[in-house]
Amino acid sequence: MTGVMALHKRLREETRTLHEDLEHAVAIDEQISSRTRYCAYLARLWALYSAAESALGSHDFSALGFNYGACRRSQLIESDLSDIGVDLVNLRNAIRPKAPALPTIEHALGCIYVLEGSALGARAMAPEVETKLGLTGTYGAKFFWGYGEEGKPIWRAVLASINAIDPVSSEAERVIQSAQATFLFFRRWLPECSAAVTTSAVA
Ligand code: HEM
């Protein structure tokens, strides 16, 4: 494949401005400026990850060499909120926005790329969450610290599956379109101003 950009690289380039825009809109420093803000942020994240994970639940990735558990990232968020004392019943009863449809396995790969790739950025922020809020990888900030070594095989398998796709093909277009749609889903619902759906979950 000399001279042709592997699909992961293409994907990163085709979502770069969406990532930058999302990062800017979220203003993470403000979200971790107090435990109250942090919990509200986690509640919004939970609504989005759990909606996207439910959509992924209808796909079987075993032919690609990995399994994607239904609650990977959202489970960490639930555990963090529970550590801090947030009532999960309210959280689970809150209305969740509808995630973009994933009609094909390529759409599912585009979505997983965004969910699992976001763990890299979260991990980079984890030391700051610990310094500012006193929350750690075993108490309150598991979502930020992530699965560590345990999570790496999934990320590697996702990237291998993505890079096995011809980067100039209709399959590749589906992966890219879905990753962009997933970024836009987070962009629409994650910033604080669009929090109406979930803020009631956090006192
Ligand atoms: C809110 C503040 C955020 C910050 C400061 C941030 C920062 C970063 C950083 C530093 C990386 C590179 C990490 C590395 O290569 O080791 C990264 C990667 C990534 N982030 Fe974010 N991020 C944020 C939010 C998000 C969100 C909300 C999503 C999507 C839901 C997201 C999706 C991704 C993806 C897909 C990658 C992997 C790109 C690749 O290497 O292919 N990020 N982020």
mmCIF file of C-alpha atoms and ligand atoms in Angstrom:
data_model
loop_
_atom_site.group_PDB
_atom_site.id
_atom_site.type_symbol
_atom_site.label_atom_id
_atom_site.label_comp_id
_atom_site.label_asym_id
_atom_site.label_seq_id
_atom_site.Cartn_x
_atom_site.Cartn_y
_atom_site.Cartn_z
ATOM 1 C CA MET A 1 0.000 0.000 0.000
ATOM 2 C CA THR A 2 2.944 2.308 -0.720
ATOM 3 C CA GLY A 3 1.953 5.933 -1.237
ATOM 4 C CA VAL A 4 -1.562 5.400 0.108
ATOM 5 C CA MET A 5 -2.409 6.570 3.592
ATOM 6 C CA ALA A 6 -3.560 3.724 5.867
ATOM 7 C CA LEU A 7 -7.164 4.153 6.937
ATOM 8 C CA HIS A 8 -6.352 4.973 10.576
ATOM 9 C CA LYS A 9 -4.200 7.882 9.447
ATOM 10 C CA ARG A 10 -6.865 9.033 7.001
ATOM 11 C CA LEU A 11 -9.500 8.743 9.736
ATOM 12 C CA ARG A 12 -7.441 10.871 12.105
ATOM 13 C CA GLU A 13 -7.013 13.533 9.426
ATOM 14 C CA GLU A 14 -10.661 13.491 8.384
ATOM 15 C CA THR A 15 -11.810 13.978 11.982
ATOM 16 C CA ARG A 16 -9.058 16.366 13.130
ATOM 17 C CA THR A 17 -11.083 19.572 12.930
ATOM 18 C CA LEU A 18 -14.110 17.870 14.519
ATOM 19 C CA HIS A 19 -11.898 16.771 17.425
ATOM 20 C CA GLU A 20 -10.425 20.252 17.814
ATOM 21 C CA ASP A 21 -13.851 21.840 17.757
ATOM 22 C CA LEU A 22 -15.206 19.359 20.311
ATOM 23 C CA GLU A 23 -12.224 19.823 22.607
ATOM 24 C CA HIS A 24 -12.668 23.584 22.456
ATOM 25 C CA ALA A 25 -16.442 23.393 23.069
ATOM 26 C CA VAL A 26 -16.048 21.069 26.068
ATOM 27 C CA ALA A 27 -13.491 23.312 27.830
ATOM 28 C CA ILE A 28 -12.271 20.463 29.986
ATOM 29 C CA ASP A 29 -10.536 22.722 32.534
ATOM 30 C CA GLU A 30 -13.932 24.101 33.495
ATOM 31 C CA GLN A 31 -15.488 20.641 33.706
ATOM 32 C CA ILE A 32 -12.894 19.610 36.271
ATOM 33 C CA SER A 33 -12.915 22.868 38.233
ATOM 34 C CA SER A 34 -15.075 21.384 41.016
ATOM 35 C CA ARG A 35 -16.526 17.990 41.934
ATOM 36 C CA THR A 36 -20.043 19.268 41.185
ATOM 37 C CA ARG A 37 -19.081 20.337 37.664
ATOM 38 C CA TYR A 38 -17.154 17.099 37.226
ATOM 39 C CA CYS A 39 -20.165 14.953 38.182
ATOM 40 C CA ALA A 40 -22.433 16.840 35.796
ATOM 41 C CA TYR A 41 -19.842 16.339 33.056
ATOM 42 C CA LEU A 42 -19.584 12.615 33.807
ATOM 43 C CA ALA A 43 -23.378 12.327 33.722
ATOM 44 C CA ARG A 44 -23.473 13.867 30.249
ATOM 45 C CA LEU A 45 -20.623 11.627 29.123
ATOM 46 C CA TRP A 46 -22.456 8.602 30.508
ATOM 47 C CA ALA A 47 -25.595 9.393 28.496
ATOM 48 C CA LEU A 48 -23.575 9.618 25.276
ATOM 49 C CA TYR A 49 -21.303 6.611 25.787
ATOM 50 C CA SER A 50 -24.139 4.378 26.916
ATOM 51 C CA ALA A 51 -26.281 5.394 23.917
ATOM 52 C CA ALA A 52 -23.414 4.687 21.487
ATOM 53 C CA GLU A 53 -22.501 1.438 23.247
ATOM 54 C CA SER A 54 -26.107 0.239 22.981
ATOM 55 C CA ALA A 55 -25.987 0.864 19.227
ATOM 56 C CA LEU A 56 -22.732 -1.114 19.015
ATOM 57 C CA GLY A 57 -24.349 -3.978 20.939
ATOM 58 C CA SER A 58 -26.132 -5.176 17.795
ATOM 59 C CA HIS A 59 -22.804 -5.971 16.062
ATOM 60 C CA ASP A 60 -20.652 -9.060 16.367
ATOM 61 C CA PHE A 61 -16.938 -8.296 16.029
ATOM 62 C CA SER A 62 -15.684 -11.847 16.615
ATOM 63 C CA ALA A 63 -14.785 -12.267 12.918
ATOM 64 C CA LEU A 64 -12.479 -9.251 13.392
ATOM 65 C CA GLY A 65 -10.804 -10.886 16.371
ATOM 66 C CA PHE A 66 -12.281 -8.950 19.292
ATOM 67 C CA ASN A 67 -15.348 -8.594 21.435
ATOM 68 C CA TYR A 68 -16.746 -5.266 22.437
ATOM 69 C CA GLY A 69 -18.521 -5.505 25.780
ATOM 70 C CA ALA A 70 -21.740 -3.510 25.861
ATOM 71 C CA CYS A 71 -20.739 -1.216 28.726
ATOM 72 C CA ARG A 72 -17.042 -0.558 28.385
ATOM 73 C CA ARG A 73 -16.632 3.191 28.898
ATOM 74 C CA SER A 74 -20.039 3.836 30.443
ATOM 75 C CA GLN A 75 -19.335 1.232 33.121
ATOM 76 C CA LEU A 76 -16.272 3.161 34.265
ATOM 77 C CA ILE A 77 -18.343 6.343 34.467
ATOM 78 C CA GLU A 78 -21.016 4.613 36.548
ATOM 79 C CA SER A 79 -18.357 3.337 38.897
ATOM 80 C CA ASP A 80 -16.848 6.844 39.256
ATOM 81 C CA LEU A 81 -20.210 8.453 39.974
ATOM 82 C CA SER A 82 -20.996 5.756 42.473
ATOM 83 C CA ASP A 83 -17.628 6.362 44.248
ATOM 84 C CA ILE A 84 -18.509 10.039 44.583
ATOM 85 C CA GLY A 85 -22.008 9.252 45.843
ATOM 86 C CA VAL A 86 -24.203 10.115 42.851
ATOM 87 C CA ASP A 87 -27.484 8.188 42.683
ATOM 88 C CA LEU A 88 -27.272 5.966 39.600
ATOM 89 C CA VAL A 89 -31.027 5.364 39.526
ATOM 90 C CA ASN A 90 -31.576 8.968 38.450
ATOM 91 C CA LEU A 91 -28.828 8.635 35.909
ATOM 92 C CA ARG A 92 -30.278 5.503 34.347
ATOM 93 C CA ASN A 93 -33.757 7.057 34.228
ATOM 94 C CA ALA A 94 -32.554 10.209 32.467
ATOM 95 C CA ILE A 95 -33.448 10.576 28.795
ATOM 96 C CA ARG A 96 -30.575 9.618 26.517
ATOM 97 C CA PRO A 97 -30.053 11.244 23.139
ATOM 98 C CA LYS A 98 -30.223 8.814 20.236
ATOM 99 C CA ALA A 99 -26.842 7.765 18.884
ATOM 100 C CA PRO A 100 -26.178 7.739 15.129
ATOM 101 C CA ALA A 101 -27.361 4.556 13.387
ATOM 102 C CA LEU A 102 -24.749 1.862 12.676
ATOM 103 C CA PRO A 103 -26.187 -0.125 9.775
ATOM 104 C CA THR A 104 -22.933 -1.906 8.806
ATOM 105 C CA ILE A 105 -19.847 -3.262 10.544
ATOM 106 C CA GLU A 106 -17.833 -0.422 8.958
ATOM 107 C CA HIS A 107 -20.132 2.116 10.600
ATOM 108 C CA ALA A 108 -19.632 0.261 13.881
ATOM 109 C CA LEU A 109 -15.834 0.444 13.460
ATOM 110 C CA GLY A 110 -16.011 4.192 12.869
ATOM 111 C CA CYS A 111 -17.992 4.596 16.067
ATOM 112 C CA ILE A 112 -15.656 2.389 18.149
ATOM 113 C CA TYR A 113 -12.687 4.337 16.798
ATOM 114 C CA VAL A 114 -14.125 7.496 18.377
ATOM 115 C CA LEU A 115 -15.150 5.886 21.686
ATOM 116 C CA GLU A 116 -11.892 4.011 22.214
ATOM 117 C CA GLY A 117 -9.686 6.745 20.754
ATOM 118 C CA SER A 118 -11.200 9.167 23.253
ATOM 119 C CA ALA A 119 -9.667 7.034 26.011
ATOM 120 C CA LEU A 120 -6.239 8.267 24.867
ATOM 121 C CA GLY A 121 -7.214 11.888 25.375
ATOM 122 C CA ALA A 122 -8.907 11.092 28.693
ATOM 123 C CA ARG A 123 -5.755 9.332 29.917
ATOM 124 C CA ALA A 124 -3.712 12.421 29.071
ATOM 125 C CA MET A 125 -6.025 14.481 31.318
ATOM 126 C CA ALA A 126 -6.070 11.997 34.216
ATOM 127 C CA PRO A 127 -3.148 13.454 36.239
ATOM 128 C CA GLU A 128 -4.846 16.862 36.187
ATOM 129 C CA VAL A 129 -8.125 15.359 37.405
ATOM 130 C CA GLU A 130 -6.188 13.807 40.270
ATOM 131 C CA THR A 131 -4.360 17.031 41.143
ATOM 132 C CA LYS A 132 -7.443 19.251 40.967
ATOM 133 C CA LEU A 133 -10.101 16.960 42.435
ATOM 134 C CA GLY A 134 -8.184 14.311 44.374
ATOM 135 C CA LEU A 135 -9.791 11.535 42.307
ATOM 136 C CA THR A 136 -7.729 8.559 41.125
ATOM 137 C CA GLY A 137 -7.706 5.525 38.871
ATOM 138 C CA THR A 138 -9.233 3.495 41.683
ATOM 139 C CA TYR A 139 -11.585 6.138 43.082
ATOM 140 C CA GLY A 140 -13.714 8.538 41.063
ATOM 141 C CA ALA A 141 -11.540 8.905 37.946
ATOM 142 C CA LYS A 142 -11.485 5.411 36.420
ATOM 143 C CA PHE A 143 -12.987 6.774 33.205
ATOM 144 C CA PHE A 144 -10.027 9.132 32.844
ATOM 145 C CA TRP A 145 -7.349 6.589 33.730
ATOM 146 C CA GLY A 146 -8.998 3.914 31.580
ATOM 147 C CA TYR A 147 -8.337 0.200 31.442
ATOM 148 C CA GLY A 148 -4.530 0.582 31.189
ATOM 149 C CA GLU A 149 -2.744 -2.488 29.786
ATOM 150 C CA GLU A 150 -6.050 -4.374 29.767
ATOM 151 C CA GLY A 151 -7.535 -1.907 27.281
ATOM 152 C CA LYS A 152 -4.650 -1.943 24.807
ATOM 153 C CA PRO A 153 -5.539 -5.182 22.951
ATOM 154 C CA ILE A 154 -8.971 -3.771 22.028
ATOM 155 C CA TRP A 155 -7.490 -0.525 20.685
ATOM 156 C CA ARG A 156 -4.876 -2.487 18.738
ATOM 157 C CA ALA A 157 -7.534 -4.869 17.339
ATOM 158 C CA VAL A 158 -9.779 -1.952 16.348
ATOM 159 C CA LEU A 159 -6.893 -0.225 14.546
ATOM 160 C CA ALA A 160 -5.860 -3.487 12.848
ATOM 161 C CA SER A 161 -9.440 -3.986 11.594
ATOM 162 C CA ILE A 162 -9.566 -0.386 10.385
ATOM 163 C CA ASN A 163 -6.213 -0.648 8.620
ATOM 164 C CA ALA A 164 -7.254 -3.914 6.954
ATOM 165 C CA ILE A 165 -9.829 -1.899 4.971
ATOM 166 C CA ASP A 166 -8.755 -0.457 1.622
ATOM 167 C CA PRO A 167 -8.444 3.271 2.481
ATOM 168 C CA VAL A 168 -9.855 4.258 -0.876
ATOM 169 C CA SER A 169 -13.074 2.242 -0.972
ATOM 170 C CA SER A 170 -16.754 2.532 -0.159
ATOM 171 C CA GLU A 171 -16.079 0.560 3.057
ATOM 172 C CA ALA A 172 -13.553 3.227 4.092
ATOM 173 C CA GLU A 173 -16.068 5.986 3.368
ATOM 174 C CA ARG A 174 -18.543 4.280 5.696
ATOM 175 C CA VAL A 175 -15.982 4.138 8.526
ATOM 176 C CA ILE A 176 -15.110 7.813 8.059
ATOM 177 C CA GLN A 177 -18.725 8.943 7.757
ATOM 178 C CA SER A 178 -19.641 7.115 10.956
ATOM 179 C CA ALA A 179 -16.643 8.456 12.916
ATOM 180 C CA GLN A 180 -17.589 11.984 11.841
ATOM 181 C CA ALA A 181 -21.235 11.384 12.814
ATOM 182 C CA THR A 182 -20.098 10.111 16.230
ATOM 183 C CA PHE A 183 -17.966 13.217 16.766
ATOM 184 C CA LEU A 184 -20.928 15.405 15.803
ATOM 185 C CA PHE A 185 -23.148 13.467 18.224
ATOM 186 C CA PHE A 186 -20.729 14.288 21.055
ATOM 187 C CA ARG A 187 -20.390 17.857 19.813
ATOM 188 C CA ARG A 188 -24.133 18.353 19.919
ATOM 189 C CA TRP A 189 -24.753 16.900 23.367
ATOM 190 C CA LEU A 190 -21.570 17.082 25.448
ATOM 191 C CA PRO A 191 -20.954 20.807 25.961
ATOM 192 C CA GLU A 192 -22.544 22.201 29.076
ATOM 193 C CA CYS A 193 -25.058 24.392 27.264
ATOM 194 C CA SER A 194 -26.791 21.290 25.875
ATOM 195 C CA ALA A 195 -26.946 19.483 29.201
ATOM 196 C CA ALA A 196 -30.696 19.623 29.702
ATOM 197 C CA VAL A 197 -31.083 15.879 29.257
ATOM 198 C CA THR A 198 -28.900 14.815 32.109
ATOM 199 C CA THR A 199 -28.208 17.569 34.632
ATOM 200 C CA SER A 200 -31.211 16.431 36.629
ATOM 201 C CA ALA A 201 -29.248 13.250 37.312
ATOM 202 C CA VAL A 202 -26.766 15.087 39.520
ATOM 203 C CA ALA A 203 -27.661 16.977 42.657
HETATM 204 C C1 HEM B 1 -12.522 17.166 26.196
HETATM 205 C C2 HEM B 1 -11.268 17.225 26.113
HETATM 206 C C3 HEM B 1 -10.389 16.369 25.238
HETATM 207 C C4 HEM B 1 -9.061 16.486 25.185
HETATM 208 C C5 HEM B 1 -8.199 17.458 25.984
HETATM 209 C C6 HEM B 1 -8.583 15.498 24.240
HETATM 210 C C7 HEM B 1 -7.268 15.298 23.935
HETATM 211 C C8 HEM B 1 -6.771 14.281 23.167
HETATM 212 C C9 HEM B 1 -5.382 13.944 23.007
HETATM 213 C C10 HEM B 1 -4.222 14.656 23.724
HETATM 214 C C11 HEM B 1 -5.308 12.881 22.179
HETATM 215 C C12 HEM B 1 -4.032 12.177 21.703
HETATM 216 C C13 HEM B 1 -3.654 11.138 22.729
HETATM 217 C C14 HEM B 1 -2.516 10.228 22.305
HETATM 218 O O1 HEM B 1 -2.244 10.098 21.098
HETATM 219 O O2 HEM B 1 -1.903 9.641 23.205
HETATM 220 C C15 HEM B 1 -6.652 12.545 21.806
HETATM 221 C C16 HEM B 1 -6.991 11.510 20.966
HETATM 222 C C17 HEM B 1 -8.274 11.230 20.580
HETATM 223 N N1 HEM B 1 -9.431 11.803 21.060
HETATM 224 FE FE1 HEM B 1 -9.546 13.356 22.310
HETATM 225 N N2 HEM B 1 -9.633 14.812 23.722
HETATM 226 C C18 HEM B 1 -10.769 15.301 24.314
HETATM 227 C C19 HEM B 1 -12.052 14.877 24.096
HETATM 228 C C20 HEM B 1 -12.413 13.896 23.201
HETATM 229 C C21 HEM B 1 -13.754 13.429 22.994
HETATM 230 C C22 HEM B 1 -14.978 13.907 23.801
HETATM 231 C C23 HEM B 1 -13.707 12.507 22.000
HETATM 232 C C24 HEM B 1 -14.788 11.697 21.368
HETATM 233 C C25 HEM B 1 -15.866 11.276 22.033
HETATM 234 C C26 HEM B 1 -12.308 12.370 21.601
HETATM 235 C C27 HEM B 1 -11.837 11.517 20.630
HETATM 236 C C28 HEM B 1 -10.503 11.246 20.405
HETATM 237 C C29 HEM B 1 -10.005 10.249 19.455
HETATM 238 C C30 HEM B 1 -10.849 9.398 18.519
HETATM 239 C C31 HEM B 1 -8.621 10.236 19.569
HETATM 240 C C32 HEM B 1 -7.649 9.320 18.840
HETATM 241 C C33 HEM B 1 -7.033 9.986 17.608
HETATM 242 C C34 HEM B 1 -6.060 8.990 16.947
HETATM 243 O O3 HEM B 1 -4.932 8.861 17.429
HETATM 244 O O4 HEM B 1 -6.454 8.366 15.965
HETATM 245 N N3 HEM B 1 -11.562 13.229 22.355
HETATM 246 N N4 HEM B 1 -7.530 13.396 22.418
#
